[in-house]
């Protein structure tokens, strides 16, 4: 898939308004603008591009998010001397659609969400990052870069962070008294971080307020009733065609408007009345629920979102694990290829032959 | 041997003597601060929050103005003496920004944005004493201050925290109950129809059915709070405002 960036630039508020209107009319017809079903996500791929375990790239349709992690031994804060440090930073590549007034509020919100989910939610056991209480602890710094934004970047960013924390290895230590020896990777195998659980968030867009949805449903029922009421007509040519049309209307099921859609694109985010973020971990527990600004929702909508997220979370987790295994295999292949020259021993053989000749001559 | 605190004793009372489904005592005070368009002081148990509203007024930054809706901004200041431990006096902190984002979410959901195009509504919140959830107290104070400022809103909203401690559904958590790391949600519902969820946040690991149960408990408790603690002061405040307007009419 080739991402054509220039064609998708939203140039002016008028075009944005047209996209929003088209999205809303598509939702009323029970469809989505890009022909997905309500609970269908775009193509998600997780990739570790470098040989080191420090960088991950997550793609969700046209949205691309890159995350990198760095570990360092630092002195802990005086308030919490036995806990490691976790830092998150999010930055966004500048695009022409960004207005000058756009401050970093979206980045700040994403950093706050990551802090709540990873630190407060207990994804990483910060007590396990302590080496010497009060003197040396591990500090993890995660930098998230949003390369391209076509909707649902927050979810992709959190998936990238979770994949990175699962895959990263820190150097092994030897502690004797107050001296700490950091072993490089070729001396000892690095050890993974202790990830307690893996929450994966999913963003849902609420298409319209519940009252408006009920009005739309009643309107469709009224249309169906009007079609059926014209059924009993006298038997004539025109009557036959009317009967056929009304029969078709009765038989055909009119599509219901969509209520909750997953993985909203940029246009769908703008057209949505509200949004819900649900984070589910591998055990099916709900780790975070955030209902943002917009119209009010009902409990059944919330339950529908949680159920859909429970279905989608194992798939994304499987994608992450498959990417980790593929990266490990690629690392092994690269390591083997790194020493392939040693298996060709022609030069060494020649030298040996010369030595053998010398020995024979001497004897 | 770790000492496990007994949050609910065998008689069914909490640490401060409340039943599990009993919220703290709520006291509202309108119009205490002059020079602003709307003001409300909310004392809920031991927590004390003061919110003021300026606006609708002209936008201070022209780039932030929108042609079709109002711009809402929020400043949250947590006093140095608010908590148990004195904290450094800094204008912006992570806690303030987090509370500000939540207050903005609720305000943008409740205010009729299209009524004041090219305008700005500025909300200042000062947390004078912390107890329980700061977000819930600040959201309540901000929404009531918006009512005092006579800004067009969809409904009165109420925010509270609901938790699950030792098998009991506990409403309106205090600081000690929050520190117990119990599963909890913070939820905002509308006054006339508590089934409408305006804002919601949950940071604990919960089973989906527990979330449903906590949401229902929160909605039921909100209905009671509206009837007992919010309706009376709001009606008195409305009567006072109408009486002042009648007096002005007589003078004219």
XYZ file of C-alpha atoms in Angstrom:
615
model
C 0.000 0.000 0.000
C 1.404 3.326 -1.029
C 0.396 6.184 1.247
C -0.382 9.151 -0.942
C 0.149 11.980 1.446
C -0.537 15.013 -0.710
C -3.940 13.863 -1.886
C -5.298 13.648 1.637
C -4.443 17.125 2.852
C -7.509 18.834 4.260
C -6.972 22.214 2.710
C -9.738 24.370 4.095
C -12.613 24.346 6.562
C -15.059 24.054 3.668
C -13.583 20.746 2.544
C -13.514 19.571 6.138
C -17.181 20.432 6.429
C -17.960 18.457 3.259
C -16.134 15.442 4.634
C -17.989 15.744 7.917
C -21.357 15.943 6.161
C -20.519 12.969 3.955
C -19.452 10.967 6.995
C -22.663 11.748 8.845
C -24.841 10.801 5.871
C -22.890 7.558 5.482
C -23.460 6.755 9.145
C -27.176 7.375 8.769
C -27.203 4.868 5.916
C -25.432 2.305 8.085
C -22.111 2.570 6.251
C -18.699 4.079 6.830
C -16.960 6.357 4.329
C -14.144 3.854 3.678
C -16.496 0.835 3.477
C -15.490 -0.716 6.779
C -17.945 -2.316 9.147
C -18.651 -0.719 12.491
C -16.301 -3.007 14.439
C -13.580 -3.322 11.807
C -10.190 -1.730 12.241
C -7.852 -0.579 9.539
C -4.794 -2.600 8.625
C -2.530 -2.649 11.687
C 1.127 -3.623 11.456
C 3.821 -3.663 14.125
C 7.439 -3.631 13.033
C 10.853 -3.390 14.679
C 12.912 -1.791 11.916
C 16.389 -1.817 13.504
C 18.348 -4.784 14.774
C 18.435 -3.320 18.260
C 15.418 -3.691 20.476
C 14.971 0.036 20.945
C 12.682 1.222 18.137
C 9.206 0.189 17.045
C 6.970 1.425 14.217
C 3.208 0.925 14.409
C 0.968 1.575 11.420
C -2.800 1.797 11.616
C -4.022 2.460 8.118
C -2.362 5.723 7.173
C -1.337 6.675 10.709
C 2.305 5.938 11.497
C 3.747 6.182 15.006
C 7.364 5.576 15.992
C 8.532 4.963 19.554
C 12.059 4.681 20.935
C 13.241 3.771 24.410
C 16.453 4.499 26.309
C 17.611 3.155 29.654
C 20.096 4.784 32.010
C 21.274 4.385 35.577
C 20.429 7.549 37.472
C 19.975 8.742 41.008
C 16.394 8.419 42.239
C 14.200 11.219 43.460
C 14.405 11.863 47.204
C 10.688 11.295 47.640
C 10.756 7.782 46.201
C 14.236 6.325 46.666
C 13.271 2.737 45.826
C 11.409 3.298 42.561
C 12.696 3.664 39.040
C 11.825 6.552 36.769
C 9.559 6.577 33.734
C 9.487 9.480 31.290
C 7.237 9.856 28.267
C 7.490 12.482 25.583
C 5.296 12.807 22.523
C 6.015 14.989 19.556
C 4.301 15.374 16.253
C 5.776 16.130 12.879
C 4.528 19.458 11.614
C 2.071 19.300 8.732
C 0.501 22.037 6.702
C -2.904 21.380 8.190
C -1.733 22.464 11.632
C -2.881 25.957 12.414
C -0.554 28.385 14.195
C -2.853 28.402 17.213
C -2.603 24.654 17.675
C -0.698 24.263 20.900
C 0.603 21.015 22.271
C -2.602 20.105 24.061
C -3.015 16.844 22.157
C 0.547 15.861 22.981
C 0.032 16.787 26.624
C -3.166 14.769 26.783
C -1.418 11.780 25.248
C 1.473 12.058 27.704
C -0.980 12.268 30.603
C -2.842 9.244 29.273
C 0.395 7.273 28.971
C 1.388 8.261 32.491
C -1.962 7.129 33.856
C -1.988 3.892 31.916
C 1.617 2.758 32.287
C 2.725 4.251 35.573
C -0.459 4.417 37.605
C -1.917 1.346 35.941
C 1.091 -0.714 36.935
C 2.290 -1.916 33.543
C 5.918 -1.557 34.602
C 6.830 -2.473 38.150
C 8.922 0.564 39.038
C 10.084 -1.056 42.258
C 11.733 -3.729 40.125
C 13.873 -1.068 38.462
C 15.679 -0.264 41.699
C 19.358 -1.272 41.833
C 20.667 0.409 44.974
C 18.018 2.160 47.083
C 18.679 5.864 47.165
C 21.733 5.663 44.908
C 21.078 4.002 41.562
C 17.845 3.183 39.797
C 16.964 2.511 36.193
C 15.421 5.354 34.250
C 13.295 4.537 31.199
C 12.713 7.290 28.649
C 10.181 6.626 25.892
C 9.993 9.055 22.974
C 6.910 8.775 20.784
C 6.878 10.481 17.384
C 3.669 10.710 15.379
C 4.915 10.585 11.806
C 1.562 10.733 10.037
C -1.851 11.399 11.511
C -4.913 10.007 9.779
C -6.934 9.396 12.882
C -6.548 7.143 15.907
C -2.966 8.177 16.596
C -3.367 7.943 20.344
C -4.172 4.244 20.183
C -1.273 3.530 17.852
C 1.064 5.461 20.142
C 0.062 3.432 23.183
C 0.360 0.172 21.243
C 3.859 1.227 20.239
C 4.805 1.962 23.844
C 3.419 -1.371 25.063
C 5.229 -3.290 22.311
C 8.444 -1.468 23.122
C 8.235 -2.201 26.839
C 7.558 -5.864 26.120
C 10.449 -6.203 23.701
C 13.152 -4.019 25.222
C 16.091 -5.536 27.096
C 18.209 -3.723 29.624
C 21.818 -4.639 30.443
C 22.401 -7.110 33.216
C 24.017 -5.906 36.436
C 26.217 -7.413 39.086
C 25.922 -5.743 42.466
C 28.599 -6.349 45.099
C 28.069 -4.191 48.138
C 27.859 -0.665 46.795
C 29.652 -1.318 43.509
C 27.605 -1.941 40.381
C 28.991 -3.649 37.290
C 27.041 -3.108 34.081
C 27.661 -5.978 31.655
C 27.583 -5.127 27.944
C 25.381 -7.286 25.721
C 28.254 -9.433 24.423
C 29.287 -10.406 27.944
C 25.904 -11.349 29.318
C 22.483 -11.570 27.778
C 20.323 -8.512 28.529
C 17.268 -9.080 30.673
C 13.708 -8.050 29.780
C 11.681 -5.540 31.739
C 9.080 -6.860 34.129
C 5.822 -6.068 32.359
C 2.906 -6.886 34.651
C 0.068 -6.656 32.138
C -0.510 -5.281 28.670
C -3.410 -2.833 28.342
C -4.297 -1.988 24.752
C -6.579 1.022 24.219
C -9.195 1.362 21.513
C -10.964 4.557 20.566
C -14.648 4.454 19.664
C -16.569 7.275 18.018
C -20.182 7.848 19.063
C -21.927 8.859 15.864
C -24.818 10.809 17.351
C -26.538 11.389 20.635
C -28.871 8.596 21.796
C -31.941 10.808 21.407
C -31.057 11.662 17.819
C -30.458 7.991 17.071
C -33.920 7.139 18.362
C -35.391 9.880 16.163
C -33.619 8.443 13.121
C -34.903 4.963 13.923
C -38.463 6.232 14.331
C -38.166 8.088 11.043
C -37.110 4.915 9.258
C -39.947 2.966 10.825
C -42.410 5.644 9.683
C -41.053 5.340 6.138
C -41.475 1.568 6.259
C -45.035 1.914 7.593
C -45.891 4.371 4.802
C -44.574 1.887 2.252
C -46.602 -0.961 3.714
C -49.787 1.102 4.047
C -49.901 1.536 0.253
C -50.137 -2.247 -0.183
C -53.894 -2.833 -0.567
C -54.556 -1.394 -4.022
C -56.950 -2.528 -6.783
C -55.524 -5.058 -9.168
C -54.400 -3.121 -12.245
C -51.198 -2.451 -14.157
C -50.183 0.473 -12.036
C -51.507 -1.363 -9.011
C -49.347 -4.360 -9.774
C -46.206 -2.280 -9.922
C -47.139 -0.544 -6.682
C -47.767 -3.895 -5.041
C -44.405 -5.148 -6.211
C -42.635 -2.055 -4.910
C -44.394 -2.240 -1.570
C -43.665 -5.959 -1.290
C -40.015 -5.290 -1.981
C -40.023 -2.569 0.652
C -41.591 -4.936 3.161
C -39.183 -7.735 2.377
C -36.047 -5.625 2.301
C -34.621 -4.763 5.721
C -33.752 -1.091 5.929
C -30.231 -0.518 7.290
C -30.069 0.973 10.749
C -27.802 3.931 11.463
C -24.473 3.136 13.087
C -24.138 3.965 16.768
C -20.570 3.133 17.725
C -17.643 2.812 15.319
C -14.117 1.704 16.163
C -10.839 3.173 14.930
C -12.155 6.529 13.681
C -10.299 8.348 10.922
C -9.696 12.082 10.965
C -12.992 12.884 9.265
C -14.857 10.491 11.524
C -13.272 12.045 14.605
C -14.446 15.464 13.490
C -17.934 14.209 12.658
C -18.375 12.173 15.832
C -20.560 13.501 18.609
C -18.329 11.996 21.284
C -15.577 9.444 21.766
C -14.747 6.721 24.263
C -11.356 5.144 24.910
C -11.360 1.661 26.446
C -8.142 -0.137 27.380
C -8.355 -3.925 27.790
C -5.524 -6.202 28.828
C -4.900 -9.820 27.878
C -6.983 -11.166 30.780
C -10.066 -9.277 29.645
C -9.924 -6.717 32.432
C -10.792 -3.097 31.733
C -7.781 -0.987 32.691
C -8.952 2.451 31.609
C -12.200 3.966 30.449
C -12.194 7.592 29.336
C -15.265 9.291 27.941
C -14.180 12.611 26.472
C -16.132 15.727 25.599
C -19.202 15.674 23.432
C -22.731 14.416 23.817
C -23.804 12.260 26.716
C -23.986 8.502 26.289
C -25.872 5.634 27.861
C -24.594 2.628 29.726
C -25.438 0.228 26.896
C -23.163 2.192 24.544
C -20.380 1.894 27.094
C -20.968 -1.835 27.427
C -20.927 -2.213 23.639
C -17.567 -0.423 23.510
C -16.097 -2.620 26.238
C -17.328 -5.768 24.507
C -15.906 -4.711 21.148
C -12.579 -3.763 22.729
C -12.470 -7.158 24.439
C -12.747 -8.756 21.002
C -10.102 -6.564 19.373
C -7.437 -6.554 22.101
C -6.259 -10.180 21.599
C -5.760 -9.559 17.880
C -3.495 -6.564 18.399
C -1.612 -8.421 21.119
C -1.070 -11.338 18.732
C 0.246 -8.894 16.140
C 2.732 -7.523 18.657
C 3.913 -10.990 19.684
C 4.297 -12.099 16.065
C 6.358 -8.993 15.353
C 8.551 -9.708 18.376
C 9.199 -13.291 17.248
C 9.937 -12.190 13.692
C 12.382 -9.598 14.998
C 14.123 -12.191 17.181
C 14.530 -14.493 14.188
C 15.871 -11.624 12.112
C 18.385 -10.842 14.851
C 19.560 -14.451 14.943
C 19.968 -14.524 11.170
C 21.932 -11.286 11.270
C 24.145 -12.599 14.059
C 24.904 -15.737 12.084
C 25.619 -13.729 8.962
C 27.948 -11.506 10.928
C 30.435 -14.379 11.383
C 29.893 -16.149 8.067
C 33.413 -15.188 6.946
C 34.916 -17.419 9.643
C 33.422 -20.540 8.092
C 35.435 -20.091 4.892
C 38.876 -21.318 5.959
C 40.764 -21.238 2.630
C 43.411 -18.810 3.834
C 43.955 -20.662 7.067
C 44.166 -23.962 5.191
C 46.869 -22.606 2.949
C 48.896 -21.520 5.923
C 48.469 -24.941 7.467
C 49.613 -26.630 4.289
C 52.738 -24.504 4.293
C 53.430 -25.501 7.893
C 52.928 -29.152 7.003
C 55.402 -28.825 4.137
C 57.942 -27.218 6.431
C 57.569 -29.995 8.985
C 58.041 -32.687 6.337
C 61.145 -30.959 4.998
C 62.701 -30.692 8.440
C 62.090 -34.346 9.269
C 3.165 -8.239 59.385
C 1.372 -5.653 57.246
C -1.491 -3.916 58.969
C -4.566 -3.926 56.750
C -6.773 -0.966 57.484
C -10.416 -1.696 58.139
C -12.230 0.667 55.821
C -15.708 -0.616 56.651
C -16.270 -1.915 60.151
C -18.654 -4.791 60.990
C -21.426 -2.306 61.738
C -21.352 -1.171 58.118
C -19.847 2.253 58.746
C -16.891 3.799 56.989
C -13.898 5.459 58.595
C -15.739 8.774 58.871
C -18.996 7.223 60.013
C -20.859 7.178 56.709
C -22.763 4.335 55.145
C -21.257 2.948 51.921
C -23.851 4.652 49.707
C -23.901 7.947 51.606
C -22.117 10.950 50.049
C -20.399 13.622 52.067
C -22.183 16.749 53.163
C -22.275 19.287 50.355
C -22.410 23.042 50.941
C -22.644 25.559 48.094
C -22.049 29.278 48.210
C -22.700 31.527 45.231
C -21.552 35.034 44.532
C -18.924 35.223 47.219
C -16.282 36.914 45.072
C -16.998 40.200 43.349
C -15.481 41.266 40.062
C -16.283 38.058 38.244
C -19.320 36.920 36.316
C -19.919 33.704 38.215
C -18.520 32.265 41.394
C -19.204 29.185 43.459
C -17.528 27.729 46.529
C -18.110 24.026 47.056
C -17.376 22.465 50.439
C -17.788 18.710 50.269
C -16.777 17.105 53.517
C -13.266 18.371 54.130
C -12.576 19.461 50.556
C -12.865 23.145 49.713
C -12.832 24.344 46.098
C -13.572 27.813 44.752
C -14.345 28.386 41.071
C -14.850 31.678 39.236
C -16.027 32.270 35.682
C -15.207 35.277 33.505
C -17.132 35.671 30.331
C -18.486 35.307 27.737
C -15.992 37.977 26.780
C -13.775 38.854 23.858
C -11.050 36.324 23.192
C -7.682 37.333 24.572
C -5.831 35.591 21.759
C -7.401 36.183 18.365
C -5.915 32.994 16.950
C -7.855 30.973 19.491
C -11.211 32.459 18.552
C -13.592 30.290 16.557
C -16.203 31.694 14.231
C -18.938 29.257 15.224
C -18.433 28.454 18.885
C -17.087 29.740 22.152
C -13.572 29.021 23.397
C -13.384 27.747 26.963
C -10.143 27.985 28.905
C -9.418 26.791 32.405
C -6.765 27.528 35.012
C -6.468 25.298 38.053
C -4.363 26.300 41.034
C -3.805 23.931 43.926
C -2.839 25.836 47.045
C 0.410 24.962 48.770
C -1.443 24.251 52.000
C -4.179 22.177 50.375
C -2.884 18.711 51.096
C -1.374 16.968 54.075
C 2.131 17.927 53.040
C 3.028 21.427 51.947
C 3.832 21.422 48.271
C 5.873 23.823 46.227
C 4.069 26.869 44.934
C 4.146 26.448 41.182
C 1.761 27.877 38.676
C 1.498 24.848 36.410
C 1.975 21.314 37.536
C 1.013 17.953 36.174
C -1.917 17.716 38.572
C -3.235 21.140 37.603
C -3.035 20.402 33.900
C -4.752 17.064 34.343
C -7.619 18.605 36.305
C -7.839 21.434 33.793
C -8.194 19.014 30.888
C -10.996 17.157 32.652
C -12.836 20.358 33.556
C -12.580 21.503 29.945
C -13.988 18.198 28.727
C -17.040 18.499 30.941
C -17.536 22.214 30.287
C -17.373 21.749 26.537
C -19.868 18.927 26.811
C -22.380 20.878 28.874
C -22.191 24.477 27.602
C -24.100 25.310 24.424
C -21.023 26.299 22.455
C -22.799 27.755 19.437
C -24.561 30.427 21.495
C -21.438 32.572 21.961
C -19.417 32.607 18.717
C -16.054 34.353 18.709
C -16.079 34.565 22.505
C -14.129 33.151 25.385
C -15.211 31.767 28.742
C -12.424 31.598 31.283
C -12.718 29.383 34.363
C -10.391 29.814 37.336
C -10.434 27.107 39.966
C -8.584 27.222 43.246
C -8.324 24.116 45.403
C -8.070 25.338 48.978
C -8.292 22.016 50.764
C -7.872 18.566 49.276
C -9.903 15.575 50.366
C -11.091 12.879 48.044
C -10.984 13.288 44.301
C -9.749 16.689 43.189
C -11.186 16.219 39.714
C -14.704 15.602 40.956
C -14.662 18.615 43.261
C -13.234 20.925 40.584
C -15.726 19.785 37.950
C -18.632 20.324 40.332
C -17.408 23.780 41.313
C -16.779 24.808 37.705
C -20.213 23.713 36.488
C -21.967 25.465 39.341
C -19.954 28.619 38.670
C -21.059 28.456 35.038
C -24.650 28.318 36.283
C -24.020 31.363 38.457
C -22.635 33.182 35.403
C -25.945 32.495 33.578
C -24.249 30.695 30.718
C -26.528 28.613 28.508
C -26.100 24.981 29.492
C -27.813 21.723 28.701
C -28.252 20.534 32.260
C -26.871 20.597 35.757
C -24.226 17.922 36.131
C -22.779 16.222 39.168
C -19.461 14.394 39.408
C -18.523 11.827 41.976
C -16.238 8.869 42.523
C -17.511 5.368 43.175
C -15.303 2.564 44.397
C -15.430 -1.062 45.431
C -13.967 -1.675 48.884
C -14.216 -5.088 50.554
C -17.202 -6.012 48.432
C -19.123 -2.815 49.225
C -20.045 -0.204 46.638
C -18.708 2.976 48.196
C -19.646 6.414 46.859
C -17.813 9.726 47.256
C -14.414 8.402 48.265
C -12.203 10.275 50.690
C -8.437 10.555 50.482
C -7.842 7.546 52.712
C -10.170 5.410 50.644
C -8.479 6.557 47.447
C -5.084 5.631 48.893
C -6.307 2.083 49.458
C -5.876 1.522 45.693
C -9.385 0.172 45.396
C -10.992 -0.064 41.954
C -12.889 3.145 41.347
C -14.408 5.265 38.621
C -15.055 8.999 38.411
C -18.275 9.776 36.564
C -20.347 12.825 35.622
C -24.076 12.427 35.027
C -26.852 14.859 34.156
C -29.281 16.035 36.779
C -32.612 15.498 35.050
C -31.652 12.181 33.480
C -28.907 10.349 35.391
C -28.727 7.658 32.705
C -26.879 10.170 30.508
C -23.145 9.910 31.141
C -21.414 13.204 30.381
C -17.856 12.308 31.372
C -16.188 9.263 32.791
C -12.729 8.170 33.775
C -11.459 4.961 35.297
C -7.835 4.091 35.998
C -8.193 0.772 37.812
C -8.259 -2.772 36.587
C -11.885 -3.865 36.601
C -13.998 -6.603 35.150
C -16.579 -5.261 32.685
C -19.491 -6.252 34.918
C -17.946 -4.355 37.828
C -17.886 -1.208 35.701
C -21.558 -1.658 34.907
C -22.341 -2.134 38.578
C -20.356 0.928 39.646
C -21.972 3.093 36.969
C -25.442 2.090 38.139
C -24.531 2.784 41.763
C -23.175 6.197 40.754
C -26.334 7.063 38.843
C -28.554 6.117 41.763
C -26.425 8.071 44.245
C -26.425 11.084 41.924
C -30.208 11.077 41.866
C -30.243 11.285 45.651
C -27.636 14.044 45.743
C -29.595 16.114 43.245
C -32.751 15.829 45.285
C -31.190 16.581 48.655
C -28.122 18.772 48.207
C -28.297 20.544 44.853
C -31.924 21.358 44.097
C -32.533 23.516 47.158
C -29.518 25.850 46.872
C -29.978 26.212 43.125
C -33.640 27.133 43.479
C -32.831 29.644 46.213
C -30.125 31.149 44.045
C -32.509 31.409 41.094
C -35.146 33.060 43.286
C -32.571 35.569 44.519
C -31.513 36.415 40.983
C -35.113 36.845 39.869
C -35.857 39.044 42.863
C -32.889 41.261 42.024
C -34.069 41.526 38.435
C -37.564 42.454 39.623
C -36.090 45.173 41.830
C -34.134 46.529 38.903
C -37.335 46.546 36.871
C -39.097 48.532 39.557
C -36.289 51.054 39.707
C -36.410 51.564 35.963
